[in-house]
Tab-separated table of C-alpha atoms in Angstrom:
chain	number	residue	atom	x	y	z
A	1	MET	CA	-8.923	11.685	-32.684
A	2	ALA	CA	-8.610	8.174	-34.091
A	3	LEU	CA	-5.642	7.692	-36.411
A	4	ASN	CA	-4.921	5.000	-38.974
A	5	SER	CA	-1.577	3.416	-39.816
A	6	ILE	CA	-0.735	5.986	-42.524
A	7	GLU	CA	-1.489	8.904	-40.201
A	8	LEU	CA	0.587	7.377	-37.404
A	9	CYS	CA	3.535	6.838	-39.760
A	10	SER	CA	3.146	10.342	-41.231
A	11	SER	CA	3.180	11.821	-37.720
A	12	ALA	CA	6.411	9.954	-36.992
A	13	LEU	CA	7.950	11.111	-40.272
A	14	ILE	CA	6.994	14.734	-39.601
A	15	LYS	CA	8.453	14.453	-36.095
A	16	LEU	CA	11.620	13.243	-37.757
A	17	GLY	CA	11.614	16.171	-40.184
A	18	ALA	CA	10.838	14.006	-43.224
A	19	ASP	CA	7.963	14.227	-45.703
A	20	SER	CA	4.651	12.617	-44.758
A	21	ILE	CA	3.132	9.816	-46.842
A	22	SER	CA	-0.343	9.305	-48.257
A	23	SER	CA	0.004	5.517	-48.644
A	24	PHE	CA	2.524	2.752	-48.104
A	25	GLU	CA	2.784	2.455	-51.907
A	26	ASP	CA	3.904	6.063	-52.531
A	27	GLY	CA	7.170	4.868	-54.062
A	28	THR	CA	9.197	7.146	-51.769
A	29	ALA	CA	11.913	6.075	-49.338
A	30	GLU	CA	9.672	7.207	-46.478
A	31	ALA	CA	6.800	5.009	-47.655
A	32	ARG	CA	9.071	1.964	-48.127
A	33	VAL	CA	10.604	2.353	-44.648
A	34	ALA	CA	7.192	2.920	-43.036
A	35	ALA	CA	5.607	-0.060	-44.813
A	36	ARG	CA	8.438	-2.343	-43.732
A	37	LEU	CA	8.872	-1.195	-40.134
A	38	TYR	CA	5.402	-0.101	-39.012
A	39	PRO	CA	3.861	-3.554	-38.385
A	40	LEU	CA	6.995	-4.726	-36.566
A	41	VAL	CA	7.181	-1.689	-34.317
A	42	ARG	CA	3.408	-1.635	-33.629
A	43	ASP	CA	3.354	-5.313	-32.577
A	44	ALA	CA	6.504	-4.915	-30.462
A	45	MET	CA	4.969	-1.912	-28.677
A	46	LEU	CA	1.695	-3.750	-28.088
A	47	SER	CA	3.577	-6.769	-26.712
A	48	ALA	CA	5.829	-4.720	-24.428
A	49	HIS	CA	3.258	-4.181	-21.681
A	50	PRO	CA	-0.092	-5.693	-20.626
A	51	TRP	CA	-2.002	-2.711	-22.067
A	52	SER	CA	-5.575	-2.448	-20.792
A	53	PHE	CA	-6.859	-1.526	-24.272
A	54	ALA	CA	-5.218	-4.566	-25.894
A	55	THR	CA	-6.188	-7.281	-23.393
A	56	LYS	CA	-8.829	-9.941	-23.989
A	57	LYS	CA	-10.086	-13.061	-22.231
A	58	VAL	CA	-11.466	-15.947	-24.248
A	59	GLU	CA	-12.243	-19.620	-23.823
A	60	LEU	CA	-10.088	-21.503	-26.319
A	61	ALA	CA	-11.318	-24.189	-28.715
A	62	ARG	CA	-9.712	-27.563	-28.039
A	63	LEU	CA	-8.125	-29.262	-31.035
A	64	THR	CA	-8.878	-32.907	-31.794
A	65	THR	CA	-5.238	-33.873	-32.305
A	66	ALA	CA	-3.189	-34.394	-29.144
A	67	PRO	CA	0.047	-32.403	-28.965
A	68	LEU	CA	3.482	-33.993	-29.308
A	69	THR	CA	4.577	-32.349	-26.055
A	70	ASP	CA	4.267	-33.327	-22.405
A	71	PHE	CA	0.688	-32.025	-22.262
A	72	ALA	CA	-2.562	-33.880	-22.932
A	73	PHE	CA	-4.511	-31.210	-24.857
A	74	ALA	CA	-3.879	-28.598	-27.548
A	75	TYR	CA	-5.937	-25.440	-28.040
A	76	GLN	CA	-6.009	-23.086	-31.027
A	77	LEU	CA	-4.850	-19.557	-30.280
A	78	PRO	CA	-7.009	-16.663	-31.556
A	79	ASN	CA	-6.077	-15.043	-34.873
A	80	ASP	CA	-5.377	-11.675	-33.207
A	81	PHE	CA	-3.088	-13.236	-30.555
A	82	LEU	CA	0.161	-11.390	-29.797
A	83	LYS	CA	1.196	-12.600	-26.347
A	84	ALA	CA	-0.210	-14.732	-23.523
A	85	LEU	CA	-0.615	-13.080	-20.149
A	86	SER	CA	-2.132	-15.978	-18.201
A	87	ALA	CA	-4.352	-19.018	-18.546
A	88	GLY	CA	-6.713	-20.923	-16.300
A	89	GLU	CA	-9.776	-23.113	-16.193
A	90	ASP	CA	-13.261	-23.026	-14.686
A	91	GLY	CA	-13.848	-19.468	-15.874
A	92	ARG	CA	-10.640	-18.140	-14.295
A	93	SER	CA	-7.843	-16.907	-16.517
A	94	ARG	CA	-4.919	-17.637	-14.220
A	95	GLY	CA	-3.182	-20.401	-12.328
A	96	MET	CA	-2.592	-22.916	-15.126
A	97	THR	CA	0.603	-24.515	-16.366
A	98	TYR	CA	0.791	-24.280	-20.139
A	99	GLN	CA	3.138	-23.966	-23.077
A	100	ILE	CA	2.681	-22.164	-26.386
A	101	VAL	CA	3.963	-24.016	-29.453
A	102	ASN	CA	3.240	-23.276	-33.129
A	103	ARG	CA	0.278	-20.952	-32.454
A	104	GLN	CA	-1.247	-23.508	-30.089
A	105	LEU	CA	-1.575	-23.570	-26.316
A	106	HIS	CA	-0.730	-26.932	-24.771
A	107	SER	CA	-2.027	-27.849	-21.315
A	108	ASN	CA	-3.358	-30.736	-19.241
A	109	ALA	CA	-6.606	-28.880	-18.531
A	110	GLU	CA	-9.792	-29.975	-20.266
A	111	SER	CA	-10.839	-26.348	-20.851
A	112	VAL	CA	-8.772	-23.172	-21.030
A	113	VAL	CA	-9.579	-19.504	-20.498
A	114	LEU	CA	-6.761	-17.385	-21.927
A	115	CYS	CA	-5.962	-13.797	-21.018
A	116	TYR	CA	-3.869	-12.384	-23.848
A	117	LEU	CA	-2.683	-9.328	-25.696
A	118	PHE	CA	-4.301	-8.790	-29.084
A	119	GLN	CA	-3.802	-6.379	-31.942
A	120	PRO	CA	-6.532	-3.721	-31.754
A	121	SER	CA	-7.249	-1.469	-34.710
A	122	GLU	CA	-5.280	1.758	-34.756
A	123	GLY	CA	-8.501	3.711	-34.257
A	124	ASP	CA	-8.829	2.087	-30.820
A	125	PHE	CA	-5.390	3.205	-29.598
A	126	PRO	CA	-5.907	5.551	-26.622
A	127	ALA	CA	-4.483	9.069	-26.541
A	128	TYR	CA	-1.749	8.093	-24.074
A	129	PHE	CA	-0.415	5.300	-26.342
A	130	VAL	CA	-0.275	7.247	-29.632
A	131	PRO	CA	2.639	9.574	-28.687
A	132	ALA	CA	4.673	6.595	-27.454
A	133	LEU	CA	4.079	4.710	-30.713
A	134	VAL	CA	4.746	7.746	-32.921
A	135	THR	CA	8.012	8.521	-31.136
A	136	ARG	CA	9.105	4.859	-31.329
A	137	LEU	CA	8.314	4.889	-35.060
A	138	ALA	CA	10.355	8.083	-35.490
A	139	ALA	CA	13.267	6.423	-33.669
A	140	GLU	CA	13.070	3.350	-35.910
A	141	PHE	CA	12.631	5.383	-39.112
A	142	CYS	CA	15.500	7.751	-38.265
A	143	LEU	CA	18.535	5.644	-39.141
A	144	PRO	CA	17.279	4.289	-42.481
A	145	LEU	CA	16.104	7.752	-43.581
A	146	THR	CA	18.753	10.074	-42.141
A	147	GLU	CA	21.752	7.797	-41.456
A	148	ASN	CA	22.321	9.920	-38.354
A	149	THR	CA	23.065	7.670	-35.352
A	150	SER	CA	23.187	10.448	-32.737
A	151	ARG	CA	19.754	11.675	-33.844
A	152	ALA	CA	18.426	8.109	-33.800
A	153	ASP	CA	19.803	7.705	-30.259
A	154	ARG	CA	17.997	10.891	-29.144
A	155	PHE	CA	14.722	9.639	-30.592
A	156	THR	CA	15.252	6.277	-28.903
A	157	ARG	CA	15.663	7.979	-25.526
A	158	LEU	CA	12.556	10.086	-26.177
A	159	ALA	CA	10.641	6.938	-27.139
A	160	GLU	CA	11.669	5.236	-23.891
A	161	ASP	CA	10.405	8.227	-21.893
A	162	GLU	CA	7.102	8.262	-23.820
A	163	LEU	CA	6.718	4.517	-23.206
A	164	LYS	CA	7.237	4.976	-19.447
A	165	LEU	CA	4.567	7.663	-19.374
A	166	ALA	CA	2.130	5.555	-21.416
A	167	ARG	CA	2.678	2.585	-19.081
A	168	LEU	CA	2.064	4.789	-16.058
A	169	VAL	CA	-1.206	6.145	-17.450
A	170	ASP	CA	-2.322	2.685	-18.579
A	171	SER	CA	-1.636	1.220	-15.140
A	172	GLN	CA	-4.129	3.710	-13.692
A	173	GLN	CA	-6.960	2.359	-15.902
A	174	ASP	CA	-7.777	-0.542	-13.583
A	175	THR	CA	-8.149	-1.412	-9.932
A	176	PRO	CA	-4.843	-2.696	-8.558
A	177	PRO	CA	-4.933	-6.473	-8.097
A	178	LYS	CA	-5.402	-7.565	-4.510
A	179	VAL	CA	-3.222	-10.172	-2.868
A	180	GLU	CA	-5.420	-13.258	-2.717
A	181	ASP	CA	-2.973	-15.808	-1.370
A	182	PHE	CA	0.131	-14.867	0.572
A	183	THR	CA	1.551	-17.672	2.669
A	184	LEU	CA	3.537	-15.422	5.012
A	185	ILE	CA	0.367	-13.706	6.183
A	186	GLU	CA	-1.379	-17.042	6.614
A	187	ALA	CA	1.570	-18.373	8.644
A	188	ARG	CA	1.488	-15.389	10.980
A	189	LEU	CA	-2.266	-15.602	11.488
A	190	GLY	CA	-2.342	-19.392	11.841
């Protein structure tokens, strides 16, 4: 079942024992806390792991202005960019030296393929990620709404456990990467 941001926040509030919300503009304390913290927590959770459902590869557009760094070229990052995972050239998205400055990627390569984490819509969150996000939201909402630190600590521990499980399930969504270049093996064979 695909959920939206209000439903995710309401699930976290119910888990916390608070009232659910019907919009971020409800005028209630719950709505104000959810509106303020939800985007921060969502983006932090998405950036915390190279989630298979939030990973994209794209060839970046080179900017006409040279960067003021030690690199020759600047490239514009995508609008939905959260975090770089790797960059490369010649159709490969790894193996390149780069630096990210002011929403630009700087490199000496004449073309760049970027593998990055993006912000998918909430409806695209998989079933294994939703409980981790809802529990993290409950942990973050707890202190401002209940002022109970021991309860907030319990939710934080639960959120960490949910995150571990979500990472485990997500890691099983892809073929494990093979070792392409390992100099110790080459030295023994050579």
